[in-house]
Steps between C-alpha positions, in 0.01 A plus 500: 500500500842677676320840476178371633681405781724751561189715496296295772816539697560907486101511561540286819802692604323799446186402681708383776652845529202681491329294777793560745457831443176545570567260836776781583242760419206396729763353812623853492130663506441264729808562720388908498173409621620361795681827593236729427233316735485671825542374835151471614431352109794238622365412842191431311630282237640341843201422659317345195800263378534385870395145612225405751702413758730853492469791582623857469724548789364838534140409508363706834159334439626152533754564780202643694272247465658183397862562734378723752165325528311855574775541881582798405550697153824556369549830322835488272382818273781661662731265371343424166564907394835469537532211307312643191702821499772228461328280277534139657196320394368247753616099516299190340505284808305215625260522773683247723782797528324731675469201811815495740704226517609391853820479616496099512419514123123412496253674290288691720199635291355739787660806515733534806450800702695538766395793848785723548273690775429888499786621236391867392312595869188524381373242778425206229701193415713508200604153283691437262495241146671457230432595110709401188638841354215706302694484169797451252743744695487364847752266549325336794203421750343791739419503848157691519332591817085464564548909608552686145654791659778260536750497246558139314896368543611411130770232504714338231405138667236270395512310811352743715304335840281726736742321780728745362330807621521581864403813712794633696311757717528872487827588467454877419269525712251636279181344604526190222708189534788451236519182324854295410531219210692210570650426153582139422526291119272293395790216584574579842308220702706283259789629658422515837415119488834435301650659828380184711660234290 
C-alpha cells in the first residue's frame, strides 16, 4: 500500500511539473507574439478590443465629424508620420476627452473654438481648440488651429483652455499676427481665490 502511494505521489509531482512547463512554454510563445505584431497589426488589435464609448485618440474620422462637427477638417497626417517613424501607437480614450473643460470646471460637451482674427494674412479668420495628445508619447493636450497651415502647440498640460491662446499682433511685421500662451495650472483659480481670504 506504501508503494502505491508513493507512486500516485511521484506521478502527481511529475504531472505537476510537466504542466508548468508547458504554461512557461506557451506564456513565452505568447509573450514573442506580442513583439513580432507590427504597429499597424497593434493599432488594430486597439480598435477592436476598445469599448463603445472610446475611442482611438487618433481617429481623424471621428474628430472630423463627431468633434469638429464638419467646421472645418483637421489634417494631423503631418503629425501622425512622425509619430510612426517613432513608434508611439495612439491612446484608448473616452469620447468625453476630446470636449474642453471650462475654466470654472463644468463639462462643456461642444467643442470650444475660440476667433483669434486673421493670424497667417491670408484675409480669413483663424480659431483655435483644443485636442487631447494623438498618442502614447505626448505628454499633453494640443492647441490646433481651424487653418492647417498652422502648426499645432504641443504642451505637457492637460488643462489646456482656448482662453489661453491670444493674438498679440504682428510683431515681425510679416503680414500674420503672432500668437502668445498665457500658461497657468490646472489649480490656479484655487489660488487666486485663496488670495482673498
Amino acid at each position: 500500500m506504501r508503494n502505491i502511494i508513493f507512486l500516485i505521489i511521484l506521478l502527481g509531482l511529475f504531472a505537476c511539473t510537466n504542466k508548468k512547463e508547458k504554461n512557461n512554454g506557451k506564456m513565452a510563445i505568447k509573450a514573442n507574439f506580442q513583439k513580432a505584431l507590427s504597429c499597424e497589426d497593434k493599432i488594430e488589435n486597439f480598435k477592436i478590443n476598445k469599448s463603445e464609448d472610446s475611442v482611438l485618440s487618433n481617429d481623424i474620422q471621428y474628430i472630423n465629424d463627431s468633434v469638429l462637427k464638419g467646421k472645418f477638417k483637421l489634417d494631423i497626417s503631418r503629425y501622425e508620420s512622425k509619430d510612426i517613424q517613432k513608434k508611439c501607437l495612439p491612446n484608448i480614450i473616452k469620447k468625453d476627452l476630446f470636449y474642453e473643460y471650462p475654466v470654472e470646471g463644468d463639462i462643456n460637451f461642444i467643442k470650444d473654438f475660440k476667433n483669434l482674427g486673421d493670424l497667417d494674412g491670408d484675409k480669413k479668420n483663424d480659431s483655435v481648440f483644443i485636442l487631447p495628445g494623438l498618442n502614447w508619447c505626448e505628454e499633453g493636450q494640443s492647441y490646433y488651429f481651424t487653418n492647417n497651415k498652422i502648426p499645432r502647440i504641443q504642451t505637457e498640460s492637460n488643462c489646456c483652455h482656448t482662453e489661453s491662446i491670444f493674438s498679440i499682433g504682428d510683431i515681425d511685421e510679416n503680414g500674420g499676427n503672432e500668437i502668445a500662451e498665457y500658461n497657468s495650472s490646472c489649480t490656479s483659480n484655487l489660488k487666486q481665490s485663496g488670495f482673498g481670504l
